[in-house]
Amino acid sequence: MKTALFTGSFDPFTVGHADIVKRVLPLFDRLVIGVGVNERKQCRQTADERVAAIRKIYADTPSVSVVAYSDLTIELARREQADVIVRGVRSVKDFEYEREQAEMNRRLSGIETLLLFADPQFSSISSGILRELEHFGRDVSEFVAR
């Protein structure tokens, strides 16, 4: 059984994140969505709230599981017996960051990273931008996965 691990803070889980999941599902038998807990980041929702929201989206998809984690991604990958880490890339800036992370993860654990480029219609959507818009009272519901 081939398992992929898709990680992020997912605060909130956007339509872009959901698109990555949709595109990864046919490639693997199992997908674990890892909701990262990073005390250096200001999240609007707790990890439990983010996990619950994503579980609700994939309640009818038995090949998807959702877990929170606060250690290294490679440690979660080992626990979940992931064959690959999946990351989405929206821009050159994202690519450079993800490339560095992928190289270090492979060096430390041997686990490869699969980078999927964002569908152009989702490339300008980021959780950070959505949090900023919400802060100023804007409705972001069209950009949040449900």
PDB file of C-alpha atoms in Angstrom:
ATOM      1  CA  MET A   1       0.000   0.000   0.000  1.00  0.00           C
ATOM      2  CA  LYS A   2       1.468   3.344  -1.068  1.00  0.00           C
ATOM      3  CA  THR A   3       0.928   6.211   1.356  1.00  0.00           C
ATOM      4  CA  ALA A   4       1.376   9.938   0.764  1.00  0.00           C
ATOM      5  CA  LEU A   5       1.659  12.576   3.479  1.00  0.00           C
ATOM      6  CA  PHE A   6       0.351  16.090   2.747  1.00  0.00           C
ATOM      7  CA  THR A   7       1.375  18.555   5.441  1.00  0.00           C
ATOM      8  CA  GLY A   8       0.719  22.170   6.289  1.00  0.00           C
ATOM      9  CA  SER A   9      -0.783  24.435   8.901  1.00  0.00           C
ATOM     10  CA  PHE A  10      -4.037  24.546   6.907  1.00  0.00           C
ATOM     11  CA  ASP A  11      -5.342  27.632   8.696  1.00  0.00           C
ATOM     12  CA  PRO A  12      -7.692  27.597   6.873  1.00  0.00           C
ATOM     13  CA  PHE A  13      -7.768  24.591   4.517  1.00  0.00           C
ATOM     14  CA  THR A  14      -8.268  26.324   1.179  1.00  0.00           C
ATOM     15  CA  VAL A  15      -9.755  25.287  -2.150  1.00  0.00           C
ATOM     16  CA  GLY A  16      -6.150  25.121  -3.364  1.00  0.00           C
ATOM     17  CA  HIS A  17      -5.306  22.572  -0.671  1.00  0.00           C
ATOM     18  CA  ALA A  18      -8.411  20.579  -1.617  1.00  0.00           C
ATOM     19  CA  ASP A  19      -7.305  20.632  -5.259  1.00  0.00           C
ATOM     20  CA  ILE A  20      -3.931  19.140  -4.305  1.00  0.00           C
ATOM     21  CA  VAL A  21      -5.733  16.385  -2.365  1.00  0.00           C
ATOM     22  CA  LYS A  22      -7.996  15.652  -5.341  1.00  0.00           C
ATOM     23  CA  ARG A  23      -4.990  15.353  -7.635  1.00  0.00           C
ATOM     24  CA  VAL A  24      -2.977  13.169  -5.221  1.00  0.00           C
ATOM     25  CA  LEU A  25      -5.731  10.672  -4.374  1.00  0.00           C
ATOM     26  CA  PRO A  26      -5.560   8.719  -7.674  1.00  0.00           C
ATOM     27  CA  LEU A  27      -1.786   8.323  -7.282  1.00  0.00           C
ATOM     28  CA  PHE A  28      -1.739   6.669  -3.837  1.00  0.00           C
ATOM     29  CA  ASP A  29      -3.707   4.087  -1.873  1.00  0.00           C
ATOM     30  CA  ARG A  30      -3.760   6.229   1.241  1.00  0.00           C
ATOM     31  CA  LEU A  31      -3.335   9.933   1.987  1.00  0.00           C
ATOM     32  CA  VAL A  32      -2.562  11.293   5.424  1.00  0.00           C
ATOM     33  CA  ILE A  33      -3.184  15.018   5.884  1.00  0.00           C
ATOM     34  CA  GLY A  34      -0.852  16.248   8.622  1.00  0.00           C
ATOM     35  CA  VAL A  35      -1.991  19.412  10.347  1.00  0.00           C
ATOM     36  CA  GLY A  36       1.115  21.071  11.708  1.00  0.00           C
ATOM     37  CA  VAL A  37       1.206  22.672  15.126  1.00  0.00           C
ATOM     38  CA  ASN A  38       3.852  25.385  15.084  1.00  0.00           C
ATOM     39  CA  GLU A  39       4.037  27.582  18.163  1.00  0.00           C
ATOM     40  CA  ARG A  40       5.881  30.241  16.143  1.00  0.00           C
ATOM     41  CA  LYS A  41       2.807  30.727  13.914  1.00  0.00           C
ATOM     42  CA  GLN A  42      -0.313  32.617  14.906  1.00  0.00           C
ATOM     43  CA  CYS A  43      -3.243  30.409  13.932  1.00  0.00           C
ATOM     44  CA  ARG A  44      -6.852  31.544  14.111  1.00  0.00           C
ATOM     45  CA  GLN A  45      -8.052  27.997  14.843  1.00  0.00           C
ATOM     46  CA  THR A  46      -6.670  25.377  17.202  1.00  0.00           C
ATOM     47  CA  ALA A  47      -5.139  22.247  15.731  1.00  0.00           C
ATOM     48  CA  ASP A  48      -8.177  20.252  16.917  1.00  0.00           C
ATOM     49  CA  GLU A  49     -10.522  22.639  15.093  1.00  0.00           C
ATOM     50  CA  ARG A  50      -8.475  22.431  11.881  1.00  0.00           C
ATOM     51  CA  VAL A  51      -8.319  18.628  12.070  1.00  0.00           C
ATOM     52  CA  ALA A  52     -12.083  18.407  12.656  1.00  0.00           C
ATOM     53  CA  ALA A  53     -12.845  20.735   9.726  1.00  0.00           C
ATOM     54  CA  ILE A  54     -10.678  18.736   7.316  1.00  0.00           C
ATOM     55  CA  ARG A  55     -12.032  15.398   8.579  1.00  0.00           C
ATOM     56  CA  LYS A  56     -15.532  16.674   7.845  1.00  0.00           C
ATOM     57  CA  ILE A  57     -14.555  17.444   4.232  1.00  0.00           C
ATOM     58  CA  TYR A  58     -13.197  13.916   3.716  1.00  0.00           C
ATOM     59  CA  ALA A  59     -15.655  11.999   5.892  1.00  0.00           C
ATOM     60  CA  ASP A  60     -16.793   9.988   2.862  1.00  0.00           C
ATOM     61  CA  THR A  61     -13.261   9.303   1.620  1.00  0.00           C
ATOM     62  CA  PRO A  62     -11.896   6.315   3.563  1.00  0.00           C
ATOM     63  CA  SER A  63      -8.436   6.585   1.993  1.00  0.00           C
ATOM     64  CA  VAL A  64      -7.904   9.978   3.680  1.00  0.00           C
ATOM     65  CA  SER A  65      -6.978  10.372   7.337  1.00  0.00           C
ATOM     66  CA  VAL A  66      -6.200  13.599   9.171  1.00  0.00           C
ATOM     67  CA  VAL A  67      -3.840  13.955  12.133  1.00  0.00           C
ATOM     68  CA  ALA A  68      -2.230  16.805  14.045  1.00  0.00           C
ATOM     69  CA  TYR A  69       1.498  16.799  14.730  1.00  0.00           C
ATOM     70  CA  SER A  70       4.000  19.065  16.444  1.00  0.00           C
ATOM     71  CA  ASP A  71       7.302  17.379  15.656  1.00  0.00           C
ATOM     72  CA  LEU A  72       9.297  17.143  12.430  1.00  0.00           C
ATOM     73  CA  THR A  73       7.412  16.189   9.285  1.00  0.00           C
ATOM     74  CA  ILE A  74       9.827  13.297   8.738  1.00  0.00           C
ATOM     75  CA  GLU A  75       8.878  11.896  12.164  1.00  0.00           C
ATOM     76  CA  LEU A  76       5.195  11.963  11.206  1.00  0.00           C
ATOM     77  CA  ALA A  77       6.094  10.367   7.867  1.00  0.00           C
ATOM     78  CA  ARG A  78       7.824   7.530   9.707  1.00  0.00           C
ATOM     79  CA  ARG A  79       4.901   7.012  12.106  1.00  0.00           C
ATOM     80  CA  GLU A  80       2.418   6.945   9.224  1.00  0.00           C
ATOM     81  CA  GLN A  81       4.728   4.809   7.060  1.00  0.00           C
ATOM     82  CA  ALA A  82       4.510   7.381   4.291  1.00  0.00           C
ATOM     83  CA  ASP A  83       6.300   6.653   1.049  1.00  0.00           C
ATOM     84  CA  VAL A  84       6.353  10.290  -0.014  1.00  0.00           C
ATOM     85  CA  ILE A  85       5.670  13.782   1.291  1.00  0.00           C
ATOM     86  CA  VAL A  86       3.379  15.885  -0.904  1.00  0.00           C
ATOM     87  CA  ARG A  87       3.598  19.662  -1.079  1.00  0.00           C
ATOM     88  CA  GLY A  88       1.857  22.253  -3.224  1.00  0.00           C
ATOM     89  CA  VAL A  89       3.781  25.010  -4.978  1.00  0.00           C
ATOM     90  CA  ARG A  90       2.120  28.295  -5.999  1.00  0.00           C
ATOM     91  CA  SER A  91       5.119  30.412  -6.944  1.00  0.00           C
ATOM     92  CA  VAL A  92       8.890  30.567  -7.406  1.00  0.00           C
ATOM     93  CA  LYS A  93       9.132  31.690  -3.790  1.00  0.00           C
ATOM     94  CA  ASP A  94       7.222  28.574  -2.682  1.00  0.00           C
ATOM     95  CA  PHE A  95       9.381  26.420  -4.949  1.00  0.00           C
ATOM     96  CA  GLU A  96      12.654  27.575  -3.376  1.00  0.00           C
ATOM     97  CA  TYR A  97      11.355  27.013   0.150  1.00  0.00           C
ATOM     98  CA  GLU A  98       9.896  23.592  -0.710  1.00  0.00           C
ATOM     99  CA  ARG A  99      13.052  22.534  -2.548  1.00  0.00           C
ATOM    100  CA  GLU A 100      15.166  23.293   0.523  1.00  0.00           C
ATOM    101  CA  GLN A 101      12.748  21.412   2.778  1.00  0.00           C
ATOM    102  CA  ALA A 102      12.608  18.447   0.390  1.00  0.00           C
ATOM    103  CA  GLU A 103      16.384  18.205   0.200  1.00  0.00           C
ATOM    104  CA  MET A 104      16.757  18.264   3.976  1.00  0.00           C
ATOM    105  CA  ASN A 105      13.936  15.765   4.520  1.00  0.00           C
ATOM    106  CA  ARG A 106      15.495  13.374   2.008  1.00  0.00           C
ATOM    107  CA  ARG A 107      18.929  13.802   3.536  1.00  0.00           C
ATOM    108  CA  LEU A 108      17.665  13.129   7.069  1.00  0.00           C
ATOM    109  CA  SER A 109      15.188  10.360   6.316  1.00  0.00           C
ATOM    110  CA  GLY A 110      15.437   9.162   2.726  1.00  0.00           C
ATOM    111  CA  ILE A 111      11.799  10.183   2.143  1.00  0.00           C
ATOM    112  CA  GLU A 112      11.191  11.864  -1.193  1.00  0.00           C
ATOM    113  CA  THR A 113       8.935  14.881  -1.705  1.00  0.00           C
ATOM    114  CA  LEU A 114       6.471  15.209  -4.560  1.00  0.00           C
ATOM    115  CA  LEU A 115       5.851  18.834  -5.528  1.00  0.00           C
ATOM    116  CA  LEU A 116       2.574  19.588  -7.282  1.00  0.00           C
ATOM    117  CA  PHE A 117       2.183  22.944  -8.940  1.00  0.00           C
ATOM    118  CA  ALA A 118      -0.994  24.796  -8.078  1.00  0.00           C
ATOM    119  CA  ASP A 119      -3.715  25.026 -10.654  1.00  0.00           C
ATOM    120  CA  PRO A 120      -3.438  28.627 -11.947  1.00  0.00           C
ATOM    121  CA  GLN A 121      -6.941  29.442 -10.695  1.00  0.00           C
ATOM    122  CA  PHE A 122      -5.739  28.749  -7.128  1.00  0.00           C
ATOM    123  CA  SER A 123      -2.194  30.120  -7.291  1.00  0.00           C
ATOM    124  CA  SER A 124      -3.026  33.440  -5.629  1.00  0.00           C
ATOM    125  CA  ILE A 125      -4.923  31.856  -2.735  1.00  0.00           C
ATOM    126  CA  SER A 126      -2.981  31.398   0.489  1.00  0.00           C
ATOM    127  CA  SER A 127      -4.099  30.814   4.037  1.00  0.00           C
ATOM    128  CA  GLY A 128      -2.198  33.920   5.122  1.00  0.00           C
ATOM    129  CA  ILE A 129      -3.988  36.148   2.628  1.00  0.00           C
ATOM    130  CA  LEU A 130      -7.347  34.692   3.683  1.00  0.00           C
ATOM    131  CA  ARG A 131      -6.593  35.373   7.364  1.00  0.00           C
ATOM    132  CA  GLU A 132      -5.670  38.958   6.452  1.00  0.00           C
ATOM    133  CA  LEU A 133      -8.899  39.448   4.489  1.00  0.00           C
ATOM    134  CA  GLU A 134     -10.930  38.000   7.384  1.00  0.00           C
ATOM    135  CA  HIS A 135      -9.185  40.371   9.773  1.00  0.00           C
ATOM    136  CA  PHE A 136     -10.579  43.247   7.735  1.00  0.00           C
ATOM    137  CA  GLY A 137     -14.079  41.781   7.677  1.00  0.00           C
ATOM    138  CA  ARG A 138     -14.069  40.333   4.167  1.00  0.00           C
ATOM    139  CA  ASP A 139     -15.971  37.159   3.321  1.00  0.00           C
ATOM    140  CA  VAL A 140     -13.516  34.455   2.241  1.00  0.00           C
ATOM    141  CA  SER A 141     -15.947  31.533   2.138  1.00  0.00           C
ATOM    142  CA  GLU A 142     -15.503  31.006  -1.621  1.00  0.00           C
ATOM    143  CA  PHE A 143     -11.809  30.279  -1.022  1.00  0.00           C
ATOM    144  CA  VAL A 144     -12.186  27.875   1.924  1.00  0.00           C
ATOM    145  CA  ALA A 145     -12.736  24.171   1.256  1.00  0.00           C
ATOM    146  CA  ARG A 146     -15.937  22.695   2.678  1.00  0.00           C
TER     147      ARG A 146
END
